[in-house]
Amino acid sequence: MRRRLILSTGLIALAAVLILGVPLGIVESRRVRADAAGRLEREADAVAAAVDDRVEAGYPITVAVIARYVRPGHAVEVRTPSGVVTVAGRRPRGQTLVERSGATQAAQVTASAPRSEVTDRVWGVWLLIATLAVVGAAAATALAALQARRLVRPLEAMAGTSHRLGRGDFSARAGRFGIPELDVVAEALDASAARIAAMIAREREFSGNVSHQLRTPLTALRLRLEEVAALEDRGAREAEATLALAEADRLDATIEALLQHARAGEEASISDLDVDAIVREHGRRWQRSFDAAGRALRLELGLEGHRACSSEAAAGQVLDVLLENALCHGRGAVEVSTTTAGRFACITVGDEGQGVSVGAGDIFERGTSHADGSGIGLHLARTLAEAHAGQLVLAAAAPPRFELRLRLAAG
């Protein structure tokens, strides 16, 4: 591109010089010839004025009389009516330029000069025009090189940014160059890089969330299937198989909630929920795990007749995270209660443990754990809550008490 821009600019400058310089050279050449002829004619007129009175008076015309009016290299010939010819100066050889004086009637005066005088001046004019043409074309080419460098550098920078993006460096940015058209392209490239980085981050987060959140329902499903395999009573097997299907439904709900979280740009599915029913259902699912750990799980439901606005899958997933957190990192009995607080329906999960050692805000940051956890669950729970018209807060640090707040439905 740089070479093409420089070449095209140089050719345009050369064409402009030729279009303007050739007519100028022709006009100037004609002016030089006319000026030489005029000067030679004025030279003859000066001699004619000097000898006119002497011819009328009958005095002889000598070379000394007319020599002082003749330029070096020129010759002037005076022919009297009687036929006497007097020549002052040296007749030029070769091609000559001849002009006669029209200012006298007594004698015929003719001035001559070598044509090389005119030719040399004409060549000087063309040489000057050619020099200006070369200088102009060179200056235009130099300016074109500077302009090409100014235009190509941003393109090279954007190409380098694109290569970095292709290699996976999503922090690459093109920057701005002070050229509006290129800045628009750079802005679009930077916006694309930001969107790609956000998409990759969501995919990585989704992978981490899936590996973390599917561990518990898969474990529960495996335990159910092992119990089904160990039972000999047909009725008991059918009952355990039904519970295993329920765990499979829970697993499906977990995947759906995670997919909704991954679709950050899409509208969340919000509906009216029976919060007590969700707490009751998830409490029933977790009861076996708490019994196996020798821990008590108590439910206190106080939202009868009230409904909340959120996503059933997301609210259930948040509750699962809080129950798993209490089971794995808490102590003593776990209590889940539902109440109203102003415009919100609140689900509170607390246990009798020592509480958290990090700040109330830090506990929800990804990678932060107050025990030997992965630091993913609470971050995911808060993100799911906020993405589905809810809030998740640490209501008390010791003993720990988490509160999920969902906006009450109208009416």
Short mmCIF file of C-alpha atoms in Angstrom, two decimals, residues 46-61 65 103-107:
data_model
loop_
_atom_site.label_atom_id
_atom_site.label_comp_id
_atom_site.label_asym_id
_atom_site.label_seq_id
_atom_site.Cartn_x
_atom_site.Cartn_y
_atom_site.Cartn_z
CA ALA A 46 18.25 53.75 -32.57
CA VAL A 47 20.71 53.62 -35.46
CA ALA A 48 18.11 54.95 -37.89
CA ALA A 49 17.41 57.92 -35.63
CA ALA A 50 21.13 58.65 -35.44
CA VAL A 51 21.78 58.61 -39.22
CA ASP A 52 18.51 60.03 -40.55
CA ASP A 53 19.53 63.69 -40.33
CA ARG A 54 22.99 63.01 -41.75
CA VAL A 55 21.54 61.25 -44.78
CA GLU A 56 19.14 64.10 -45.48
CA ALA A 57 21.99 66.61 -45.12
CA GLY A 58 24.21 64.59 -47.47
CA TYR A 59 26.85 63.83 -44.90
CA PRO A 60 28.67 60.52 -45.20
CA ILE A 61 27.71 57.65 -42.83
CA VAL A 65 28.66 57.13 -36.10
CA ALA A 103 11.40 54.69 -38.12
CA THR A 104 13.21 56.32 -41.12
CA GLN A 105 12.51 57.13 -44.77
CA ALA A 106 15.98 58.41 -45.68
CA ALA A 107 17.95 55.16 -45.25
#
